Coordinates of C-alpha atoms in Angstrom, one line a residue:
Chain A
M1 CA -1.0 -31.9 82.5
L2 CA 2.5 -31.8 81.5
I3 CA 3.2 -33.6 78.2
N4 CA 6.6 -35.1 79.4
N5 CA 5.9 -35.5 83.1
G6 CA 8.7 -38.0 83.8
F7 CA 8.9 -37.1 87.4
N8 CA 5.6 -36.9 89.4
E9 CA 7.0 -34.1 91.4
D10 CA 6.4 -31.5 88.4
K11 CA 3.1 -30.0 90.1
I12 CA 2.6 -26.4 89.5
Q13 CA 1.5 -24.7 92.5
S14 CA -0.7 -21.6 92.4
P15 CA 0.7 -18.5 94.4
L16 CA -1.7 -18.9 97.2
R17 CA -0.9 -22.5 97.6
Y18 CA 2.7 -21.6 97.5
I19 CA 2.2 -18.7 100.2
W20 CA 0.3 -21.5 102.3
S21 CA 3.1 -23.9 102.2
I22 CA 5.7 -21.2 103.3
F23 CA 3.3 -20.3 106.0
K24 CA 3.0 -23.8 107.2
S25 CA 6.8 -23.9 107.7
K26 CA 6.5 -20.9 110.2
S27 CA 5.7 -22.8 113.4
I28 CA 5.2 -19.9 115.6
A29 CA 2.7 -18.3 113.1
V30 CA 0.9 -21.7 112.8
L31 CA 0.7 -21.9 116.6
A32 CA -0.9 -18.4 116.6
M33 CA -3.3 -19.3 113.8
W34 CA -4.6 -22.3 116.0
A35 CA -4.8 -20.1 119.0
I36 CA -7.0 -17.6 116.9
V37 CA -9.2 -20.5 116.0
I38 CA -9.6 -21.4 119.5
L39 CA -10.3 -17.7 120.6
I40 CA -13.0 -17.7 117.8
F41 CA -14.5 -20.8 118.9
I42 CA -14.6 -19.5 122.5
S43 CA -16.2 -16.3 121.6
L44 CA -18.8 -18.2 119.3
F45 CA -19.7 -20.7 121.9
A46 CA -18.8 -19.1 125.2
S47 CA -22.5 -19.6 126.5
W48 CA -22.1 -23.4 126.1
I49 CA -18.5 -24.1 127.4
V50 CA -18.3 -21.8 130.4
P51 CA -18.4 -23.7 133.7
H52 CA -20.8 -21.3 135.4
P53 CA -23.3 -18.7 134.2
P54 CA -21.2 -15.5 134.2
L55 CA -23.9 -13.7 136.2
L56 CA -24.5 -16.5 138.8
Q57 CA -23.7 -14.9 142.2
D58 CA -22.6 -17.2 145.0
P59 CA -22.5 -15.5 148.4
E60 CA -20.7 -18.4 149.9
Q61 CA -17.6 -17.9 147.7
M62 CA -16.7 -14.3 147.3
L63 CA -13.4 -13.0 146.1
L64 CA -11.8 -16.5 145.8
P65 CA -8.2 -16.4 144.4
P66 CA -7.3 -18.6 141.6
Y67 CA -7.1 -22.4 142.4
W68 CA -3.2 -22.6 142.6
V69 CA -3.1 -20.0 145.3
E70 CA -3.9 -20.6 148.9
G71 CA -7.6 -20.7 149.5
G72 CA -8.7 -21.4 146.0
T73 CA -10.9 -24.1 144.8
I74 CA -10.7 -26.1 141.6
D75 CA -14.6 -25.4 141.1
H76 CA -13.6 -21.7 140.3
V77 CA -10.2 -22.0 138.5
L78 CA -9.4 -18.3 138.1
G79 CA -11.4 -17.5 141.4
T80 CA -14.5 -15.2 142.0
D81 CA -15.3 -11.7 142.2
E82 CA -16.9 -9.5 144.9
L83 CA -20.4 -11.2 144.3
G84 CA -19.0 -14.6 143.9
R85 CA -19.2 -14.7 140.0
D86 CA -16.9 -17.0 138.3
T87 CA -13.9 -15.1 136.7
L88 CA -13.1 -17.7 134.1
S89 CA -16.8 -17.8 132.7
R90 CA -16.8 -13.8 132.8
L91 CA -13.5 -13.8 130.9
F92 CA -14.9 -16.1 128.1
H93 CA -17.8 -14.0 127.8
G94 CA -15.5 -11.0 127.8
V95 CA -13.6 -12.5 124.8
Q96 CA -17.0 -12.9 123.2
Y97 CA -17.7 -9.2 123.4
T98 CA -14.3 -7.8 122.7
L99 CA -13.0 -10.2 120.2
G100 CA -16.4 -10.8 118.5
G101 CA -17.0 -7.1 118.2
A102 CA -13.6 -6.4 116.8
L103 CA -14.1 -9.2 114.3
I104 CA -17.4 -7.7 113.3
I105 CA -16.0 -4.2 113.0
T106 CA -13.0 -5.6 111.0
F107 CA -15.3 -7.5 108.6
F108 CA -17.7 -4.4 107.8
V109 CA -15.0 -1.8 108.0
S110 CA -12.8 -3.6 105.4
L111 CA -15.7 -4.4 103.1
I112 CA -17.0 -0.8 103.0
G113 CA -13.5 0.8 103.2
M114 CA -12.2 -1.5 100.4
T115 CA -15.2 -0.8 98.2
I116 CA -14.8 3.0 98.7
G117 CA -11.1 3.0 98.4
A118 CA -11.2 0.9 95.1
G119 CA -14.2 3.0 93.8
A120 CA -11.9 6.2 94.6
A121 CA -8.7 4.7 93.0
L122 CA -10.4 3.4 90.1
T123 CA -12.4 6.5 89.2
K124 CA -11.3 10.1 88.1
G125 CA -12.4 13.7 88.8
V126 CA -15.0 14.7 91.3
K127 CA -16.3 11.3 92.0
A128 CA -13.0 10.1 92.9
S129 CA -12.3 13.0 95.2
I130 CA -15.7 12.9 96.9
L131 CA -15.3 9.2 97.7
H132 CA -11.6 9.7 98.7
H133 CA -12.3 12.8 101.0
L134 CA -15.8 11.5 102.1
L135 CA -14.7 10.8 105.8
D136 CA -11.5 12.8 105.9
A137 CA -12.8 15.2 108.6
L138 CA -12.6 12.3 111.0
L139 CA -8.9 11.8 110.1
A140 CA -8.1 15.1 111.8
I141 CA -8.9 13.7 115.1
P142 CA -7.2 10.7 116.8
S143 CA -9.6 7.7 116.2
L144 CA -10.2 6.9 119.9
L145 CA -11.3 10.6 120.4
S146 CA -13.6 10.7 117.4
A147 CA -15.0 7.4 118.5
L148 CA -15.7 9.1 121.9
I149 CA -17.4 12.1 120.2
L150 CA -19.6 9.8 118.1
I151 CA -20.4 7.9 121.4
T152 CA -21.7 11.1 123.0
F153 CA -24.0 11.6 120.2
F154 CA -25.3 8.0 119.9
G155 CA -25.5 7.4 123.7
P156 CA -23.4 4.8 125.4
S157 CA -24.2 1.2 124.7
Y158 CA -22.2 -1.8 123.3
I159 CA -23.8 -1.7 119.8
N160 CA -23.3 2.3 119.5
C161 CA -19.8 1.6 120.7
L162 CA -19.1 -0.8 117.9
I163 CA -20.7 1.6 115.4
A164 CA -18.7 4.7 116.7
I165 CA -15.4 2.5 116.5
A166 CA -16.2 1.3 113.0
L167 CA -16.9 4.9 111.8
S168 CA -13.9 6.3 113.4
L169 CA -11.6 3.6 111.8
L170 CA -13.2 3.8 108.4
P171 CA -11.3 7.0 107.0
Q172 CA -7.9 5.3 107.8
F173 CA -8.8 2.1 106.2
I174 CA -10.2 3.9 103.1
R175 CA -6.9 5.9 102.8
A176 CA -4.7 2.9 103.3
S177 CA -6.6 0.8 100.8
F178 CA -6.7 3.8 98.3
L179 CA -2.9 4.1 98.5
A180 CA -2.2 0.5 98.0
I181 CA -4.5 0.3 94.9
E182 CA -3.2 3.5 93.6
Q183 CA 0.3 2.1 93.8
E184 CA -0.8 -1.0 92.1
L185 CA -2.4 0.9 89.0
N186 CA 0.9 2.2 87.9
K187 CA 2.2 -1.5 87.3
Q188 CA 2.8 -2.3 83.7
Y189 CA 0.5 -5.5 83.9
I190 CA -2.4 -3.4 85.0
I191 CA -2.1 -1.1 82.0
A192 CA -1.6 -4.2 79.8
L193 CA -4.8 -5.5 81.1
Q194 CA -6.5 -2.2 80.5
L195 CA -5.1 -2.3 76.7
D196 CA -6.8 -5.9 76.7
G197 CA -10.1 -4.0 77.2
A198 CA -10.7 -5.2 80.8
A199 CA -13.6 -3.3 82.7
K200 CA -12.7 -1.8 86.2
T201 CA -14.2 -4.8 88.0
R202 CA -12.3 -7.4 86.2
L203 CA -9.3 -5.3 86.5
F204 CA -9.8 -5.1 90.3
R205 CA -10.6 -8.8 90.8
Y206 CA -7.7 -10.2 88.7
G207 CA -5.1 -7.5 88.4
I208 CA -5.2 -5.7 91.5
L209 CA -6.7 -7.8 94.3
P210 CA -4.1 -10.8 94.0
N211 CA -1.3 -8.4 94.0
I212 CA -2.0 -6.1 97.0
L213 CA -2.2 -9.1 99.5
E214 CA 0.8 -7.7 101.6
P215 CA -0.4 -4.2 102.1
T216 CA -4.0 -5.7 102.8
I217 CA -2.8 -7.9 105.5
T218 CA -1.0 -5.1 107.3
I219 CA -3.9 -2.8 107.1
L220 CA -6.3 -5.5 108.4
N221 CA -4.0 -6.3 111.1
R222 CA -3.6 -2.8 112.2
L223 CA -7.5 -2.2 111.9
F224 CA -8.3 -5.3 114.0
T225 CA -5.7 -4.4 116.8
M226 CA -7.1 -0.8 117.0
A227 CA -10.5 -2.0 117.1
I228 CA -9.9 -4.4 120.1
I229 CA -8.0 -1.7 122.0
E230 CA -10.8 0.8 121.4
I231 CA -13.6 -1.5 122.3
A232 CA -11.7 -2.3 125.6
T233 CA -11.0 1.4 126.2
L234 CA -14.4 2.7 125.7
G235 CA -15.6 -0.5 128.0
F236 CA -13.3 0.7 130.6
L237 CA -14.4 4.5 130.3
G238 CA -17.8 3.4 130.7
F239 CA -19.0 4.4 127.3
G240 CA -19.1 1.0 125.7
A241 CA -20.6 -2.0 127.2
Q242 CA -22.9 -1.4 130.2
L243 CA -22.8 -3.1 133.6
P244 CA -24.2 -6.6 133.2
Q245 CA -22.3 -7.1 130.0
T246 CA -18.8 -8.5 130.8
E247 CA -16.7 -6.8 128.2
L248 CA -13.0 -7.2 129.0
G249 CA -12.4 -3.4 129.5
A250 CA -15.7 -3.2 131.6
L251 CA -14.5 -6.0 133.7
I252 CA -11.2 -4.1 134.6
A253 CA -13.0 -1.1 135.2
N254 CA -15.5 -3.0 137.5
S255 CA -12.6 -4.2 139.6
M256 CA -10.5 -1.3 140.0
E257 CA -11.6 -0.6 143.7
L258 CA -10.7 -4.1 144.6
I259 CA -7.2 -3.9 143.2
Y260 CA -5.5 -4.2 146.5
L261 CA -7.7 -6.9 147.9
S262 CA -7.9 -9.1 144.9
P263 CA -5.5 -8.1 142.1
W264 CA -6.4 -11.2 140.0
L265 CA -9.7 -9.5 139.0
V266 CA -7.8 -6.7 137.1
A267 CA -4.8 -8.9 136.0
F268 CA -6.8 -11.5 134.1
P269 CA -8.9 -9.4 131.7
G270 CA -5.8 -7.3 131.0
L271 CA -3.9 -10.2 130.4
A272 CA -6.6 -11.5 128.0
I273 CA -6.4 -8.4 126.1
F274 CA -2.7 -8.5 125.8
I275 CA -2.6 -12.1 124.8
I276 CA -5.3 -11.7 122.0
I277 CA -3.3 -8.8 120.5
I278 CA -0.2 -10.6 120.8
I279 CA -1.5 -13.8 119.0
V280 CA -3.1 -11.7 116.3
N281 CA -0.2 -9.9 115.4
V282 CA 2.1 -12.9 115.5
F283 CA -0.2 -14.5 113.0
A284 CA -0.6 -11.6 110.8
E285 CA 3.1 -10.9 110.7
G286 CA 3.8 -14.5 109.8
L287 CA 1.3 -14.5 107.0
R288 CA 2.7 -11.3 105.7
H289 CA 6.2 -12.5 105.6
A290 CA 5.0 -15.8 103.9
V291 CA 3.3 -13.5 101.3
I292 CA 6.5 -11.7 100.8
E293 CA 8.5 -14.6 100.5
G294 CA 6.0 -16.2 98.1
E295 CA 6.1 -13.2 95.7
E296 CA 9.9 -13.2 95.5
Chain B
M1 CA -7.4 3.3 49.7
S2 CA -6.4 5.0 52.8
S3 CA -3.2 3.9 54.7
L4 CA -3.3 1.4 57.6
L5 CA -2.3 3.9 60.1
K6 CA -2.2 7.7 59.6
V7 CA -1.0 10.0 62.2
T8 CA -1.5 13.8 61.8
D9 CA 0.0 16.5 64.0
L10 CA 0.1 14.4 66.9
C11 CA 1.0 16.4 70.1
K12 CA 1.3 15.4 73.8
S13 CA 2.3 17.5 76.6
F14 CA 2.2 16.9 80.2
K15 CA 1.5 19.6 83.0
Q16 CA 4.3 20.2 85.3
P17 CA 3.9 22.0 88.6
Y18 CA 6.1 25.0 88.3
G19 CA 6.4 27.5 91.3
L20 CA 3.9 27.4 94.1
F21 CA 0.5 27.6 92.3
S22 CA 1.2 27.9 88.4
S23 CA 2.0 24.9 86.2
R24 CA 3.7 24.7 83.0
E25 CA 3.3 22.5 79.8
K26 CA 6.2 20.1 79.1
V27 CA 5.9 18.9 75.5
A28 CA 6.8 15.2 75.3
F29 CA 6.6 15.1 71.5
G30 CA 5.0 16.7 68.5
P31 CA 3.6 17.8 66.3
V32 CA 4.2 14.4 64.6
S33 CA 2.8 13.3 61.4
F34 CA 3.5 10.0 59.5
T35 CA 1.8 7.2 57.9
L36 CA 2.2 3.5 57.9
E37 CA 1.2 0.9 55.3
K38 CA 0.2 -2.6 55.7
G39 CA 3.0 -5.2 56.2
E40 CA 5.5 -2.4 56.8
T41 CA 7.9 -1.7 59.6
L42 CA 8.5 1.7 61.0
A43 CA 11.2 2.2 63.4
V44 CA 11.4 5.1 65.9
V45 CA 14.7 5.8 67.0
G46 CA 16.2 8.7 69.1
E47 CA 18.1 9.4 72.4
S48 CA 16.4 8.8 75.7
G49 CA 13.8 11.5 76.5
S50 CA 13.3 12.3 73.0
G51 CA 9.5 11.2 73.2
K52 CA 9.6 7.8 71.4
S53 CA 8.0 5.7 74.2
A54 CA 5.3 8.6 74.8
L55 CA 4.6 8.4 70.9
V56 CA 4.0 4.7 71.1
R57 CA 2.1 4.8 74.2
T58 CA -0.2 7.6 72.9
I59 CA -0.9 5.5 69.6
A60 CA -1.6 2.3 72.0
G61 CA -4.1 4.3 74.0
V62 CA -2.3 4.4 77.3
L63 CA -1.8 8.2 77.1
K64 CA -4.3 10.6 75.8
A65 CA -3.2 12.9 72.8
S66 CA -3.2 16.5 73.6
S67 CA -3.9 17.4 70.1
G68 CA -3.8 15.9 66.6
D69 CA -5.4 12.9 65.1
I70 CA -4.8 9.2 64.7
Y71 CA -6.6 7.2 61.9
I72 CA -6.6 3.4 61.5
N73 CA -7.9 2.3 58.2
G74 CA -9.2 5.7 57.7
E75 CA -11.2 5.8 60.7
S76 CA -10.5 8.4 63.3
I77 CA -9.4 6.9 66.7
C78 CA -12.0 8.9 68.6
T79 CA -14.9 7.3 66.7
L80 CA -13.5 3.8 67.1
S81 CA -14.8 1.9 69.9
S82 CA -12.2 0.7 72.4
H83 CA -13.1 -2.7 71.3
K84 CA -12.1 -2.2 67.7
R85 CA -9.0 -0.4 68.9
C86 CA -7.9 -3.1 71.0
V87 CA -8.2 -5.5 68.0
A88 CA -6.6 -3.3 65.7
V89 CA -3.5 -2.0 67.7
R90 CA -1.7 -4.1 70.3
M91 CA 1.2 -3.2 72.3
I92 CA 4.4 -5.2 73.5
F93 CA 5.8 -3.7 76.7
Q94 CA 9.3 -3.0 77.4
D95 CA 10.0 -5.4 80.3
P96 CA 7.9 -8.6 80.1
S97 CA 8.7 -9.5 83.7
S98 CA 6.7 -6.5 84.9
S99 CA 4.0 -6.6 82.1
L100 CA 2.8 -10.1 82.9
N101 CA 0.6 -10.5 86.0
P102 CA 2.5 -12.4 88.5
K103 CA -0.6 -14.2 90.0
M104 CA -2.1 -15.4 86.6
T105 CA -1.1 -18.4 84.7
V106 CA 0.1 -18.0 81.2
G107 CA -3.1 -19.5 80.0
K108 CA -5.2 -17.0 81.8
I109 CA -3.1 -14.1 80.6
L110 CA -3.6 -15.2 77.0
N111 CA -7.3 -15.9 77.5
A112 CA -8.2 -12.4 78.7
P113 CA -7.9 -10.5 75.5
I114 CA -9.7 -13.0 73.5
E115 CA -12.4 -13.5 76.1
L116 CA -12.8 -9.7 76.3
N117 CA -12.6 -8.7 72.8
T118 CA -14.2 -11.8 70.7
N119 CA -17.2 -13.9 71.1
L120 CA -15.6 -17.1 70.7
D121 CA -16.5 -19.9 73.0
A122 CA -14.2 -21.7 75.4
K123 CA -13.2 -24.4 73.0
Q124 CA -12.4 -22.0 70.1
R125 CA -10.4 -19.8 72.6
Y126 CA -8.4 -22.6 73.7
Q127 CA -7.5 -23.5 70.1
R128 CA -6.7 -20.0 69.3
I129 CA -4.3 -19.9 72.3
L130 CA -2.6 -23.2 71.2
D131 CA -2.1 -21.8 67.7
T132 CA -0.7 -18.6 69.0
L133 CA 1.7 -20.5 71.3
K134 CA 2.9 -22.4 68.3
L135 CA 3.4 -19.4 66.3
V136 CA 5.7 -17.8 69.0
G137 CA 7.5 -21.3 69.6
L138 CA 6.2 -22.2 73.0
L139 CA 4.8 -25.7 74.2
P140 CA 1.1 -25.9 75.3
D141 CA 2.7 -27.1 78.8
Y142 CA 3.5 -23.5 79.6
L143 CA -0.2 -22.7 79.9
A144 CA -0.3 -23.7 83.4
F145 CA 2.9 -22.0 84.3
Y146 CA 3.1 -18.7 86.2
P147 CA 5.3 -15.9 84.6
E148 CA 7.9 -16.2 87.3
M149 CA 8.6 -19.7 86.4
L150 CA 9.6 -18.8 82.8
S151 CA 12.9 -17.5 81.6
G152 CA 13.4 -14.1 80.2
M153 CA 13.2 -15.3 76.6
Q154 CA 10.1 -17.3 77.4
K155 CA 8.4 -14.3 79.1
H156 CA 9.3 -12.1 75.9
Q157 CA 7.6 -15.0 73.9
V158 CA 4.4 -14.9 76.1
A159 CA 4.2 -11.2 75.8
I160 CA 4.5 -11.3 72.1
A161 CA 1.7 -14.2 71.9
R162 CA -0.4 -11.8 74.1
A163 CA 0.1 -9.2 71.3
M164 CA -0.6 -11.6 68.6
I165 CA -3.5 -13.4 69.9
L166 CA -6.1 -11.0 68.5
N167 CA -4.6 -11.0 65.0
P168 CA -4.0 -7.1 65.1
D169 CA -3.1 -5.1 62.1
I170 CA -0.5 -2.9 64.0
I171 CA 1.9 -4.1 66.9
L172 CA 3.7 -1.5 69.0
V173 CA 7.1 -2.7 70.2
D174 CA 8.5 -0.7 73.0
E175 CA 12.1 -1.3 73.4
I176 CA 11.9 -4.8 73.9
L177 CA 15.3 -5.7 72.6
T178 CA 17.4 -3.6 75.1
T179 CA 17.3 -5.8 78.1
L180 CA 18.2 -8.9 76.1
D181 CA 21.7 -10.2 75.3
I182 CA 22.7 -10.4 71.7
S183 CA 21.7 -13.9 71.0
L184 CA 18.4 -13.7 72.4
R185 CA 17.8 -10.4 70.7
F186 CA 18.4 -11.9 67.3
K187 CA 16.0 -14.7 68.1
I188 CA 13.5 -12.3 69.1
V189 CA 14.0 -10.2 66.0
N190 CA 13.9 -13.4 63.9
L191 CA 10.7 -14.5 65.5
L192 CA 9.0 -11.0 65.0
L193 CA 10.1 -11.0 61.3
K194 CA 8.8 -14.7 60.8
I195 CA 5.3 -13.6 62.4
Q196 CA 5.2 -10.7 60.2
Q197 CA 5.9 -12.7 56.9
A198 CA 3.3 -15.2 58.0
K199 CA 0.6 -12.7 59.0
G200 CA 1.3 -9.5 57.1
L201 CA 1.3 -7.2 60.0
S202 CA 2.8 -3.8 60.5
Y203 CA 5.3 -3.0 63.3
I204 CA 6.2 0.1 64.9
F205 CA 9.4 -0.4 66.6
V206 CA 11.2 1.7 69.3
A207 CA 14.9 1.1 69.5
H208 CA 18.3 2.4 70.1
N209 CA 20.4 0.4 68.0
M210 CA 20.5 1.8 64.4
H211 CA 21.9 -1.4 63.0
L212 CA 19.4 -3.7 64.1
V213 CA 16.8 -1.2 63.0
K214 CA 18.4 -1.2 59.6
H215 CA 18.2 -4.8 59.4
M216 CA 14.4 -5.1 60.2
S217 CA 12.6 -2.1 59.2
D218 CA 11.4 -0.4 56.0
Q219 CA 11.1 3.2 57.3
I220 CA 13.1 4.9 59.9
M221 CA 11.9 8.0 61.8
V222 CA 14.5 9.8 64.1
L223 CA 13.1 11.8 67.0
H224 CA 15.0 14.5 68.7
Q225 CA 13.3 16.6 71.5
G226 CA 9.9 15.5 70.4
K227 CA 10.4 16.5 66.8
I228 CA 11.0 14.4 63.6
V229 CA 14.4 15.4 62.5
E230 CA 14.7 12.8 59.8
K231 CA 12.3 10.3 58.1
G232 CA 12.9 8.0 55.2
P233 CA 13.5 4.5 53.9
A234 CA 16.0 2.6 56.2
E235 CA 18.7 2.1 53.8
E236 CA 18.7 5.8 53.0
V237 CA 18.8 7.0 56.6
C238 CA 21.5 4.7 57.5
E239 CA 23.8 5.2 54.6
R240 CA 23.4 9.0 54.2
P241 CA 22.2 10.5 57.3
Q242 CA 21.2 14.1 56.9
H243 CA 20.9 15.3 60.4
E244 CA 23.5 15.7 63.0
Q245 CA 21.4 13.7 65.5
T246 CA 21.2 10.6 63.3
K247 CA 24.8 10.6 62.7
Y248 CA 25.4 10.6 66.5
L249 CA 23.1 7.6 66.8
L250 CA 25.0 5.7 64.0
L251 CA 28.1 6.5 65.6
T252 CA 27.2 5.3 69.2
H253 CA 26.2 1.8 68.1
Q254 CA 28.9 0.4 66.2
P255 CA 28.3 -3.3 65.7
D256 CA 31.5 -4.5 67.8
Y257 CA 30.3 -7.9 67.7
R258 CA 31.0 -8.2 64.0
K259 CA 34.7 -7.6 64.6

């Protein structure tokens, strides 16, 4: 490509490649990325990789501790619950419900929210304010509370809980993406692109979208974390996943009475939620820093 | 034959919130009237806040005029399609490091205006880009570069290339010389003059430095608080300034590098 390419190292990296090369040098973030890949793999293929069916009861082996504690067996690595169901299998299925649900919510909310936010930022007048303030009433209430209110309308079930959480998180996302795009619109290269005669969609695709990576990562990370916490909370309160479904929050709620007898049953799902959130945040933070360094 | 650009009673005011509920109008400039002929250079000078930038931005179409009219080749700008307007009037922004999209290669930046405003095919577009790069003195190598890999001077050249690429009639130049040091400033000035000779286009220049302006422009227009206080041929304005403000401007920019 270069005319006088005397040295073969003159390779021009695109900004995304450059960001990726910075990201690759952050070992903790890369570790977190692989952990996320494994978690997503688990949530996709939980039914095939679990050692026991999550609902299989075994009256011979009830309330077993994990295998490294006195009395545990290697057959049930993390022990069993009061009906003899394998905890590890239930955890894997719990990850499927919680993480998978959060991924679905993040996907749809970001898609819809970004469209509405961009529409509001790129248009003017009544249309913009209708789009922008469409769901503002929900902003007045904390998102968990508004999810609870919506659940009472819809009736408690896992799917309804996902819908309610998505609706309660949508206004925040619209607001955040609107602000990010609004800020970008004042940049000179956007004005220059407008003077080139670019239509709104082209402006958004080439001018705005590549330049709002950093705020987008931040709001996506927040959205995802909130979704996980709210799914688990609604499950714990009994408004989300119903009994045979092994959602992580519901698992904790299920074993609350047995906390003195077998604390493991509460500890493991709680730990799982904690680890998922930590991993996602480490990954997103690493990515964000790579983007910031790449843009300097 | 009507003039290339004719501006009549152009006015721009901004609404400023004042008090709790009311707002008041703040006049950026105007009413301003002037004409520009083909191949001429008009310099707009004035202290900061005198409305020079707002005037240029209004002509470019970034801002909407509050009242008054702009005619290009005798056609009112309201009746012109945004398409034709893009082709007729192009703007070079003050700071090229913020007016070039950091996520697009130079090739894509230059491609955008021709792709959007002409119906040339990819090969013709590429040829046009190469020609324009040659005009501003850049190698085709730079097409694959991203703006932050270029030096300040090269960014200016790319910004000029972007303005030139549609072969416009008028180019608006918004204070691009202020951020450059003296040697580069002259390089840019010479580049712009060379292009003007080759293509016969008109410039509207926004500048502080009266002496540089004298060197490169045919007409000078001095703005003060949004009003034209003096207008005339460059020589005359510089040699025999009539207005207080023009004298101040001439005094503040003593060409100390000539000593």
